[in-house]
Short mmCIF file of C-alpha atoms and ligand atoms in Angstrom, two decimals:
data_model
loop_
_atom_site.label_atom_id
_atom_site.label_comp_id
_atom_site.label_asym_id
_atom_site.label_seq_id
_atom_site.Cartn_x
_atom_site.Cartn_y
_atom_site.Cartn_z
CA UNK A 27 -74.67 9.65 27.75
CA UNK A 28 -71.85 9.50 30.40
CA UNK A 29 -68.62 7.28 29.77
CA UNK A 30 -66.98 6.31 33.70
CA UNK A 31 -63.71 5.01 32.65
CA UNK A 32 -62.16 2.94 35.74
CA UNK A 33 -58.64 0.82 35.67
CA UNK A 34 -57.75 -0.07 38.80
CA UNK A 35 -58.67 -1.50 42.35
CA UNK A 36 -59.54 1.45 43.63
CA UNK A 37 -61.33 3.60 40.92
CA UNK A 38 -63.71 0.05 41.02
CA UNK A 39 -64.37 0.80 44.32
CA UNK A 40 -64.61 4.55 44.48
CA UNK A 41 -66.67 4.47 41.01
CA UNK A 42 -68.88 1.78 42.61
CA UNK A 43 -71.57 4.29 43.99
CA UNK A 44 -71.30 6.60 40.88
CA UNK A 45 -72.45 3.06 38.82
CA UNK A 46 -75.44 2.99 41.65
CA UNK A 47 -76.50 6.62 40.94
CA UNK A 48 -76.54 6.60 37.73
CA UNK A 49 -78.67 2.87 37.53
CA UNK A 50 -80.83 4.70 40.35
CA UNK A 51 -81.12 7.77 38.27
CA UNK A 52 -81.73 5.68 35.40
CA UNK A 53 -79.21 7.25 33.41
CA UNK A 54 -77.74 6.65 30.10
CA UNK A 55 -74.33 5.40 30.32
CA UNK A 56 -71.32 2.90 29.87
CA UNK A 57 -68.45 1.59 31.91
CA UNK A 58 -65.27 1.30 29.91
CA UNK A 59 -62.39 -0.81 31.96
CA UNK A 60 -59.20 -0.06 30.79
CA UNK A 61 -57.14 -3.48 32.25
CA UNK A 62 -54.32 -1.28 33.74
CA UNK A 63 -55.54 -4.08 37.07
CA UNK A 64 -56.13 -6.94 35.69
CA UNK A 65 -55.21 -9.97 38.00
CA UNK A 66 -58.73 -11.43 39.76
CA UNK A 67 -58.04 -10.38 43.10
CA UNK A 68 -57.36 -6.99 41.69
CA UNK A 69 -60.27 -6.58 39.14
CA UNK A 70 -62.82 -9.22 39.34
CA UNK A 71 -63.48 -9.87 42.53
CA UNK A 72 -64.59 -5.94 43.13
CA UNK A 73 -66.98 -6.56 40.15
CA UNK A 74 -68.79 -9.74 42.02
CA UNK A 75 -68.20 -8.26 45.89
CA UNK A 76 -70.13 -4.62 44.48
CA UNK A 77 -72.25 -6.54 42.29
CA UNK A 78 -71.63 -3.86 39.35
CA UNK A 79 -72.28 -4.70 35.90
CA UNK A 80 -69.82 -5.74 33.15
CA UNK A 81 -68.07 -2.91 31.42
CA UNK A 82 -69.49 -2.30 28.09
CA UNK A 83 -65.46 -2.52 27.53
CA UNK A 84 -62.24 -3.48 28.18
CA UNK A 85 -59.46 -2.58 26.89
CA UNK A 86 -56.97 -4.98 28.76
CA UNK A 87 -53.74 -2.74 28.76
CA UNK A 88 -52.26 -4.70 31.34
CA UNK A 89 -48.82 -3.36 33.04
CA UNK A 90 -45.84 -1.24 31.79
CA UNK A 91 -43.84 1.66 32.07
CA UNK A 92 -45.66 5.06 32.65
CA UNK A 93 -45.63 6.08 28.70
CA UNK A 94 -46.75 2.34 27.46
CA UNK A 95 -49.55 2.00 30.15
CA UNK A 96 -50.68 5.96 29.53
CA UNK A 97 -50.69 5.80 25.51
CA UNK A 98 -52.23 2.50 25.46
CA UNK A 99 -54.89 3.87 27.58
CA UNK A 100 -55.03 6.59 25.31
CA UNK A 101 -55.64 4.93 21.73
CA UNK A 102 -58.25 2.52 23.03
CA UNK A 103 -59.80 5.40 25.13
CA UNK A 104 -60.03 7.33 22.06
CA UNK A 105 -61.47 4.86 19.45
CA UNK A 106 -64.03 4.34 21.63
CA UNK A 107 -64.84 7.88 22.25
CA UNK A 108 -65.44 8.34 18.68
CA UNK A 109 -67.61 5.83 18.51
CA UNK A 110 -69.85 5.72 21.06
CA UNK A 111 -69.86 10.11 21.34
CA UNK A 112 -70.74 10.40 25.02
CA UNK A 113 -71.61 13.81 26.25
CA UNK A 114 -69.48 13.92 29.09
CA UNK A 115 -66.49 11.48 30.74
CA UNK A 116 -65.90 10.71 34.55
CA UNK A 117 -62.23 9.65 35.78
CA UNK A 118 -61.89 9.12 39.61
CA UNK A 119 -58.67 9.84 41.49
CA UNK A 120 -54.80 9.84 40.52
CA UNK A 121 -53.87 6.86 38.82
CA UNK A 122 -52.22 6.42 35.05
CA UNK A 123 -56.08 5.48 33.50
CA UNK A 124 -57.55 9.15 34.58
CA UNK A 125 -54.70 10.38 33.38
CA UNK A 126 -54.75 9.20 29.95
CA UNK A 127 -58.96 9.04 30.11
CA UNK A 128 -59.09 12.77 30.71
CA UNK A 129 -56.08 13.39 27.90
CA UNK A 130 -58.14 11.49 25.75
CA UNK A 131 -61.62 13.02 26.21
CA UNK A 132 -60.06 16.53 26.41
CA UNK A 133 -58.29 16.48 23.11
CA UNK A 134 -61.64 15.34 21.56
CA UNK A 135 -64.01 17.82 23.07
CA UNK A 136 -65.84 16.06 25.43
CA UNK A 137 -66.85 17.16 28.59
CA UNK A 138 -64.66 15.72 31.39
CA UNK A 139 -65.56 15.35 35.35
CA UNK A 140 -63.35 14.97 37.92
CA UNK A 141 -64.17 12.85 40.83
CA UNK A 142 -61.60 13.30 44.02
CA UNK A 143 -60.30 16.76 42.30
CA UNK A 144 -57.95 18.65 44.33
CA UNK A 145 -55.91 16.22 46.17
CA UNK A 146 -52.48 17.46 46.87
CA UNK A 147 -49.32 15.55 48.37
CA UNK A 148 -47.31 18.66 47.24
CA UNK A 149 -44.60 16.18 46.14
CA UNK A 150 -43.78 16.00 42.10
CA UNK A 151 -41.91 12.72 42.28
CA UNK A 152 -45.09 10.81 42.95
CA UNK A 153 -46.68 9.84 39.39
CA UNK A 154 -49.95 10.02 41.33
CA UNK A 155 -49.13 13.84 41.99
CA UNK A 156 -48.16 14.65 38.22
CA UNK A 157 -51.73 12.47 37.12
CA UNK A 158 -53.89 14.81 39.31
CA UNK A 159 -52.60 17.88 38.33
CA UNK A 160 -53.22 17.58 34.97
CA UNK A 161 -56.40 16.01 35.29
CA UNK A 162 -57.48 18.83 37.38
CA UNK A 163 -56.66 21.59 34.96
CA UNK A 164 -57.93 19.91 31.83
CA UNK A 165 -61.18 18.82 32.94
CA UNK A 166 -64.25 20.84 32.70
CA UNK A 167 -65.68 19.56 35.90
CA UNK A 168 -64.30 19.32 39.47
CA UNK A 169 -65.19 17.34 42.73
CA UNK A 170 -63.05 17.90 45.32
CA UNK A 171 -63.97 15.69 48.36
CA UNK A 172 -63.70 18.48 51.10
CA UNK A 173 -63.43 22.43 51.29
CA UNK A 174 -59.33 21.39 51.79
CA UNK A 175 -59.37 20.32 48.34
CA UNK A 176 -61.21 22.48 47.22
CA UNK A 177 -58.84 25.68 48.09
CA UNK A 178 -55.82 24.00 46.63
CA UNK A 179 -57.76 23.85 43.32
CA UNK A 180 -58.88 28.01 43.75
CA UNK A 181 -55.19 28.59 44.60
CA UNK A 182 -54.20 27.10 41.00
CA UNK A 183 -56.33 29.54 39.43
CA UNK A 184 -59.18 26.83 38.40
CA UNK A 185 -62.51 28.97 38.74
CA UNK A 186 -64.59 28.61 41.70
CA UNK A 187 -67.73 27.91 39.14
CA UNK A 188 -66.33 24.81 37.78
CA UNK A 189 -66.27 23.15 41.33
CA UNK A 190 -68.43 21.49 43.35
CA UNK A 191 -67.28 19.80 46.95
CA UNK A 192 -69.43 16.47 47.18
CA UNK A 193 -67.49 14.64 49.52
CA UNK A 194 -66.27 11.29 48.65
CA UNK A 195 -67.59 8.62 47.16
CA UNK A 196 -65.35 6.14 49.51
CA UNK A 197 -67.60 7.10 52.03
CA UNK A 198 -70.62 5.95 49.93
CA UNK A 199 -68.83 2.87 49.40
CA UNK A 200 -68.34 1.77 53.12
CA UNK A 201 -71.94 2.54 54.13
CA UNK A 202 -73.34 0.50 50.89
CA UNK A 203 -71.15 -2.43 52.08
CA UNK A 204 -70.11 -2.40 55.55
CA UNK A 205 -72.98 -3.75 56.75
CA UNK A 206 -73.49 -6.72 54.21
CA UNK A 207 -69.70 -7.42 54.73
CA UNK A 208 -70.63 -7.51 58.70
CA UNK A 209 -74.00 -9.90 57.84
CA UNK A 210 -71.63 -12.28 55.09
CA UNK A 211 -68.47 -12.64 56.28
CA UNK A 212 -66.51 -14.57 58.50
CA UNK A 213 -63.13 -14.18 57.55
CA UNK A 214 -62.25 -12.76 61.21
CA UNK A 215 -62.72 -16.86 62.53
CA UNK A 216 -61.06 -18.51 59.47
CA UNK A 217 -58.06 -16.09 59.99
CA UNK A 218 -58.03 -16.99 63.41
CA UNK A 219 -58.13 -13.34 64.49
CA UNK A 220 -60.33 -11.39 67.30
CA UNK A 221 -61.70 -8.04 66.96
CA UNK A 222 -59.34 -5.18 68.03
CA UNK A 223 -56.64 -7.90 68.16
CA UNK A 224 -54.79 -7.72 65.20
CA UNK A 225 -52.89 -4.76 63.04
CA UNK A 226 -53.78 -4.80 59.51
CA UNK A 227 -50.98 -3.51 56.73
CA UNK A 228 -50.85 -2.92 53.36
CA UNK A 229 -48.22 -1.26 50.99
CA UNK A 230 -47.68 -0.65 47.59
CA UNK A 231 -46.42 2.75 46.75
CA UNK A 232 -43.61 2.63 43.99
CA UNK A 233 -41.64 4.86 46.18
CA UNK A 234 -42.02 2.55 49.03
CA UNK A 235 -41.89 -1.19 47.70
CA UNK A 236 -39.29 -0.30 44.72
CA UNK A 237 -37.27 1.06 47.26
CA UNK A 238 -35.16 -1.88 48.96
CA UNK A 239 -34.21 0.66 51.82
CA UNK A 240 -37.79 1.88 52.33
CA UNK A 241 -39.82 -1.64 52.01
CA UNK A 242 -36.89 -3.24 54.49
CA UNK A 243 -37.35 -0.24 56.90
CA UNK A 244 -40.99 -1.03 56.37
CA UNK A 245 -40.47 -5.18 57.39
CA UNK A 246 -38.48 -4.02 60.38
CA UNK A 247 -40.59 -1.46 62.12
CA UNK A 248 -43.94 -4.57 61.08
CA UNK A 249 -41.86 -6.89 63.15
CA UNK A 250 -40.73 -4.16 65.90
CA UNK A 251 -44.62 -3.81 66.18
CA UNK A 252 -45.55 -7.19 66.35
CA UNK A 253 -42.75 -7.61 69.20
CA UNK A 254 -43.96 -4.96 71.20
CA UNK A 255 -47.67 -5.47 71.33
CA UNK A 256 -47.55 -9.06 70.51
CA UNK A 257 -50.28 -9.02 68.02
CA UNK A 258 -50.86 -10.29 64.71
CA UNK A 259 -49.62 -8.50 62.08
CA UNK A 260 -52.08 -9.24 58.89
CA UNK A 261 -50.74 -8.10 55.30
CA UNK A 262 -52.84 -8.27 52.11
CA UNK A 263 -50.05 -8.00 50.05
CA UNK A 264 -50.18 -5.96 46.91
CA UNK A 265 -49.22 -7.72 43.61
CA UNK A 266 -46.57 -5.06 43.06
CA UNK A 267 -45.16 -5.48 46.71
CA UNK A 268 -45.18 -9.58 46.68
CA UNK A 269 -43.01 -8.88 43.03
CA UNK A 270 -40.48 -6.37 45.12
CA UNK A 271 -40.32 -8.54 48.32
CA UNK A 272 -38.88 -11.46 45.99
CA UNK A 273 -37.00 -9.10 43.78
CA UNK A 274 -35.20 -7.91 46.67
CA UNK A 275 -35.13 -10.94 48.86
CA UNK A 276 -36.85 -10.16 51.59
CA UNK A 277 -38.04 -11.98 54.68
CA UNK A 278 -41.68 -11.75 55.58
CA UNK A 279 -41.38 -14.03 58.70
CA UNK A 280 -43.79 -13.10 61.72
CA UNK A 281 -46.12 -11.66 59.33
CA UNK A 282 -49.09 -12.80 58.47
CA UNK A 283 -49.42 -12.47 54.27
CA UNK A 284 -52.17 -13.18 52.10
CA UNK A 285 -53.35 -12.34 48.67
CA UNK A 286 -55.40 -9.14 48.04
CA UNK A 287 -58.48 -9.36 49.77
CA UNK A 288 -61.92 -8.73 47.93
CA UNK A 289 -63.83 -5.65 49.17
CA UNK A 290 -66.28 -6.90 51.83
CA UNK A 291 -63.43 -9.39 53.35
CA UNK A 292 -61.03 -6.59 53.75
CA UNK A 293 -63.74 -4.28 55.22
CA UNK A 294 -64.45 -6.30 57.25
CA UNK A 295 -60.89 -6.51 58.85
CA UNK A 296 -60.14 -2.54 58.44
CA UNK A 297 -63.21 -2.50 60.80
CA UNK A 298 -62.09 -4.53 62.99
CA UNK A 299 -58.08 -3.86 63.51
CA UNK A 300 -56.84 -2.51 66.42
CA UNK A 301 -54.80 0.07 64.19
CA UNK A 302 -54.02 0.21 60.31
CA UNK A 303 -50.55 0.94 58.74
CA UNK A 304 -50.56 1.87 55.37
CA UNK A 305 -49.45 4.23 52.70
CA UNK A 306 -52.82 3.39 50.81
CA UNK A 307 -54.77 6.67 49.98
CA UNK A 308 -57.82 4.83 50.31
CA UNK A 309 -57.23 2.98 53.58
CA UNK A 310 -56.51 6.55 54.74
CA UNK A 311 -59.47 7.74 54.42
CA UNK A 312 -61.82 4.30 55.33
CA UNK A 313 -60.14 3.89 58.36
CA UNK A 314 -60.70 7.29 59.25
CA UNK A 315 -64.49 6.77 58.50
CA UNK A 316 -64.48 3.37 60.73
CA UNK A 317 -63.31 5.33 63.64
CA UNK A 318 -59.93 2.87 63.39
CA UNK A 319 -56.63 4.72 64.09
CA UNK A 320 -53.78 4.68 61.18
CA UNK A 321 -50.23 5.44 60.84
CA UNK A 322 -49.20 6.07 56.99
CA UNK A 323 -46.32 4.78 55.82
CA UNK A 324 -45.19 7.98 54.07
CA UNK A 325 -43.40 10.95 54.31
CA UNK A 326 -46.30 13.51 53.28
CA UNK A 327 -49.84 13.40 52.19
CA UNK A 328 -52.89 14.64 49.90
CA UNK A 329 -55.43 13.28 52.83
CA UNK A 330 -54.83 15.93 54.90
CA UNK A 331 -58.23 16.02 56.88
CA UNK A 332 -57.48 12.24 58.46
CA UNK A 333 -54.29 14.27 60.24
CA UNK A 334 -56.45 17.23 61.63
CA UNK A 335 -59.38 15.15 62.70
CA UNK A 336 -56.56 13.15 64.83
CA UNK A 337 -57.23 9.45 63.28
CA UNK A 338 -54.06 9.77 61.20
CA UNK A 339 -50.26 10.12 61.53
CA UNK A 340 -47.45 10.31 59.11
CA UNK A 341 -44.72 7.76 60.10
CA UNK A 342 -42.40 6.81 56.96
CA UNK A 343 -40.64 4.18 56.93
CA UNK A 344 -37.99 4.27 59.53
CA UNK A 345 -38.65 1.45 61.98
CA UNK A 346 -38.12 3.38 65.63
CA UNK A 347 -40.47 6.50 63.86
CA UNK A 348 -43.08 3.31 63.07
CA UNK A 349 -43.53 1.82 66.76
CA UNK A 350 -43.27 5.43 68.45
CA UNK A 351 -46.15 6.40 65.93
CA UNK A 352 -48.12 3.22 66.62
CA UNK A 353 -47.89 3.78 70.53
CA UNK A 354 -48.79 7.81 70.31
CA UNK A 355 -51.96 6.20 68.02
CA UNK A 356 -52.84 3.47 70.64
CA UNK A 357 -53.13 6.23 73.55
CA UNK A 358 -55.22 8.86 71.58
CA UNK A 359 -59.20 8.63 72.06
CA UNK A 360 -60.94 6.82 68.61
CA UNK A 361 -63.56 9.73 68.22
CA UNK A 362 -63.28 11.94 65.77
CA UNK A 363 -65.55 13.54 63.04
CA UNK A 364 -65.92 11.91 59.28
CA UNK A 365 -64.25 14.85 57.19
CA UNK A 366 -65.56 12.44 53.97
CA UNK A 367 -68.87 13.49 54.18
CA UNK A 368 -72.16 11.69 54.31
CA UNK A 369 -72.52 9.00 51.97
CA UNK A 370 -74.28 10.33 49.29
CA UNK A 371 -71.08 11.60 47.06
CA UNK A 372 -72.24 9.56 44.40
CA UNK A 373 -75.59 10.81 43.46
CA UNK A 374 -74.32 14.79 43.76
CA UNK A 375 -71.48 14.19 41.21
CA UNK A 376 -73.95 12.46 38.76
CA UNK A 377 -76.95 14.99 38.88
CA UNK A 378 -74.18 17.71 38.53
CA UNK A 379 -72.69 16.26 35.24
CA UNK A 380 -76.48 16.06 34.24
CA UNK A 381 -76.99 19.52 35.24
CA UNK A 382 -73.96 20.69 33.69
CA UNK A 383 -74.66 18.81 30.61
C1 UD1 B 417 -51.61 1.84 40.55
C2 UD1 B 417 -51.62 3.36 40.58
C3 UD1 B 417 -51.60 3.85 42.03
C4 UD1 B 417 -52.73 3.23 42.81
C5 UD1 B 417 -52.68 1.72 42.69
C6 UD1 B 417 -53.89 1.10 43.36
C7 UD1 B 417 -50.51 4.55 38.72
C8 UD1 B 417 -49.28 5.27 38.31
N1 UD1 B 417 -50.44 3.92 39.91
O1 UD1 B 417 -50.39 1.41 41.14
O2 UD1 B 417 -51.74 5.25 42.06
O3 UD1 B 417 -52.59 3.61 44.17
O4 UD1 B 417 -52.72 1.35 41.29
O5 UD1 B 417 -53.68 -0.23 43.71
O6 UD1 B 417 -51.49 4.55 38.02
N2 UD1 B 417 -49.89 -6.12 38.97
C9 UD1 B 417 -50.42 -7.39 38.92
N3 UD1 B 417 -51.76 -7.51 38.69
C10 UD1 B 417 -52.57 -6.48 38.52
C11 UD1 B 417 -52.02 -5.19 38.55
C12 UD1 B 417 -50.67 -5.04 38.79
O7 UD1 B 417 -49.72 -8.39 39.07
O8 UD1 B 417 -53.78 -6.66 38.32
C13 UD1 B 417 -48.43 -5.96 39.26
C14 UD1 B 417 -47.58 -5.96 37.99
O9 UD1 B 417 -46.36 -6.56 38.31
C15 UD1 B 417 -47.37 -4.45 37.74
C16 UD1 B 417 -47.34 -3.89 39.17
O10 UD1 B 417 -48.25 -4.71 39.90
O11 UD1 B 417 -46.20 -4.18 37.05
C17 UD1 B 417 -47.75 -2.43 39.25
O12 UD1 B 417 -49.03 -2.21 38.63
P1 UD1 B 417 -49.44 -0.73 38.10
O13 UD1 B 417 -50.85 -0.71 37.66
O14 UD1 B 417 -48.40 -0.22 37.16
O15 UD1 B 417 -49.28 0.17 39.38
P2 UD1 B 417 -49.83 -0.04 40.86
O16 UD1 B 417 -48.64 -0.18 41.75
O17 UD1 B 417 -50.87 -1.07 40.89
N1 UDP B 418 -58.62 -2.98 49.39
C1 UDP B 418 -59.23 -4.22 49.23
N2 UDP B 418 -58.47 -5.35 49.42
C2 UDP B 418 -57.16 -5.30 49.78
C3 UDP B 418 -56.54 -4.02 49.94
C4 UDP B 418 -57.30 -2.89 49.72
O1 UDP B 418 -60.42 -4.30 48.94
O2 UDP B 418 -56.54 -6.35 49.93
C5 UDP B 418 -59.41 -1.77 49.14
C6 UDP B 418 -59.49 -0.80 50.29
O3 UDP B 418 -60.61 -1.11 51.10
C7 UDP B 418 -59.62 0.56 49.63
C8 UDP B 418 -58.92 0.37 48.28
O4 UDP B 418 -58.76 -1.04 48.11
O5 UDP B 418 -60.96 0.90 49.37
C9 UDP B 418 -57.58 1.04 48.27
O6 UDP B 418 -56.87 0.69 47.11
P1 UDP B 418 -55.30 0.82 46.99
O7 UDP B 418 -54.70 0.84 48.34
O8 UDP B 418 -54.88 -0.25 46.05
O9 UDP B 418 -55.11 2.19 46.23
P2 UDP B 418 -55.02 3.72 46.68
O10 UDP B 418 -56.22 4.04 47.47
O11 UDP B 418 -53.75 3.92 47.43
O12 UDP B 418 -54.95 4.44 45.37
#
């Protein structure tokens, strides 16, 4: 049996076709949640949009500082382990839940597969950077997206046996649901927006939005933009960001906010925007995908590929570096090749752990 322990927003969505394979497969195994999202928009909504089933669990952890959230991951993860004695444990990606989901599994022997191994920023002060590390070298199991990924794995002396590139499963996710969002929605009209017409931003890196310097630099150059090219600027806003905004006392005037979007809504507007700012891993990588041209909000990254192909440029958060960035974006060509792979990330990782197994 195979535990896939998810926590957050995007482990829902980049588990989502790992869920599929393994129903398609008809494979014995259990979703455990661990709460670390928890609000609807950031949870829920993913469950209904993907149509996944309930997790056999849920272990509601809720928010806190990097050693509550982590060890309170850990003790449910654990008791649950014990119980239930699953042969093998997937974690996707960088966030405090794989962390403390491959600790846990590790520690008690069981087999433990990494989806979206190999990712490197090559920054330490990014808890996402310390999360993948160790998740990489303590599981048993690796699945780097690309052949980039993979090398930085071979370079850290994990052997070449335990790894197996399967692209990623984000690209799985936007074929299984761009076209429903296209057939469903028609958030585009209520919004009042036209395709192409319209830059879409989100945000919520800690070293961004619990920065006042950074997130102001980041409200500046959004309103520079908007000014320049006299286009909507449309912000689902990130729980974590709408806290920081308030905290700080910041003005979000001339920009168009909403709540988080559920997954087919906000496809359906990555597909559609004229260009995408973010500092979003994910968004990195879709927009790449959906031929739509981004400028990340950061100073480095660990999706290196969206950079060579040419759909993605590093900006950070200075508001002149922003616009320049957005008008060096706007002149390139939109076609460039998907370095994700081709949709079918989810089945390879789950007849590997079965093969492995
Ligand atoms: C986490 C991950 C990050 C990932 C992001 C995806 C870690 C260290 N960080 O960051 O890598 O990119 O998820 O979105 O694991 N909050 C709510 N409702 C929720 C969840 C959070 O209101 O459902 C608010 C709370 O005020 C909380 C804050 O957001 O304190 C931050 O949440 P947390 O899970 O700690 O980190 P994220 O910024 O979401
Ligand atoms: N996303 C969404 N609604 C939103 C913002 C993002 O459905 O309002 C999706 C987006 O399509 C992508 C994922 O959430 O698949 C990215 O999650 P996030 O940016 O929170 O985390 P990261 O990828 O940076 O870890």
């Amino acid at each position: 049996m195979i535990a896939i322990i998810l926590g957050t927003r995007p482990e829902i969505i980049k588990m989502s076709p790992i869920i599929r394979a393994c129903e398609a497969l008809g494979e014995d195994y259990f979703t455990l949640h661990t709460g670390q999202h928890y609000s609807y928009d950031m949870d829920r909504a993913f469950f209904e949009d993907l149509e996944l089933p309930e997790p056999r669990y849920n272990l509601d952890v809720g928010s806190g500082t990097h050693a509550e959230q982590t060890g309170r991951i850990m003790v449910g993860i654990e008791k649950i382990l014990l119980e239930e004695k699953p042969k093998a444990v997937l974690v996707q990606g960088d966030t405090n839940t794989v962390l403390a989901g491959a600790l846990a599994a590790s520690k008690l022997h069981i087999k433990v597969g990494h989806v979206e191994a190999g990712l490197r920023s090559f920054d330490r002060r990014m808890p996402e950077e310390i999360n993948r590390i160790v998740a990489d070298h303590i599981s048993n199991v690796l699945f780097p997206p690309t052949e980039t990924a993979k090398k930085n794995l071979m370079v850290e002396g994990i052997p070449e046996e335990k790894i197996f590139v399967t692209g990623n499963t984000i690209a799985d996710a936007v074929e299984q649901n761009l076209a429903i969002a296209r057939r469903k929605n028609d958030l585009l009209q209520r919004l009042g927006l036209t395709s192409k017409g319209f830059f879409l931003v989100t945000a919520h890196r800690a070293e961004n939005v619990d920065n006042r310097q950074r997130l102001e630099g980041i409200l500046q150059g959004l309103k520079a933009i908007r000014n320049e090219f006299s286009l909507p600027i449309v912000f689902p806003m990130h729980p974590r960001t709408a806290k920081m905004v308030q905290a700080f006392g910041l003005s979000l005037d001339g920009i168009c906010v909403t709540k988080p979007l559920g997954y087919l809504d906000f496809l359906q507007l990555e597909a559609n925007a004229r260009l995408v700012l973010t500092d979003s891993g994910g968004l990195q990588e879709e927009s790449c995908i959906l031929g739509v041209p981004c400028v990340t909000l950061r100073d480095n990254t660990e999706r290196p590929e969206t950079v060579e192909v040419g759909a993605n440029v590093l900006a950070g958060t200075e508001p002149d570096v922003m616009l320049k960035c957005v008008e060096k974006m706007l002149a390139l060509r939109r076609s460039w090749e998907n370095p994700f792979g081709d949709g079918k990330a989810g089945e390879r990782v789950v007849r590997e752990v079965l093969r492995c197994l």
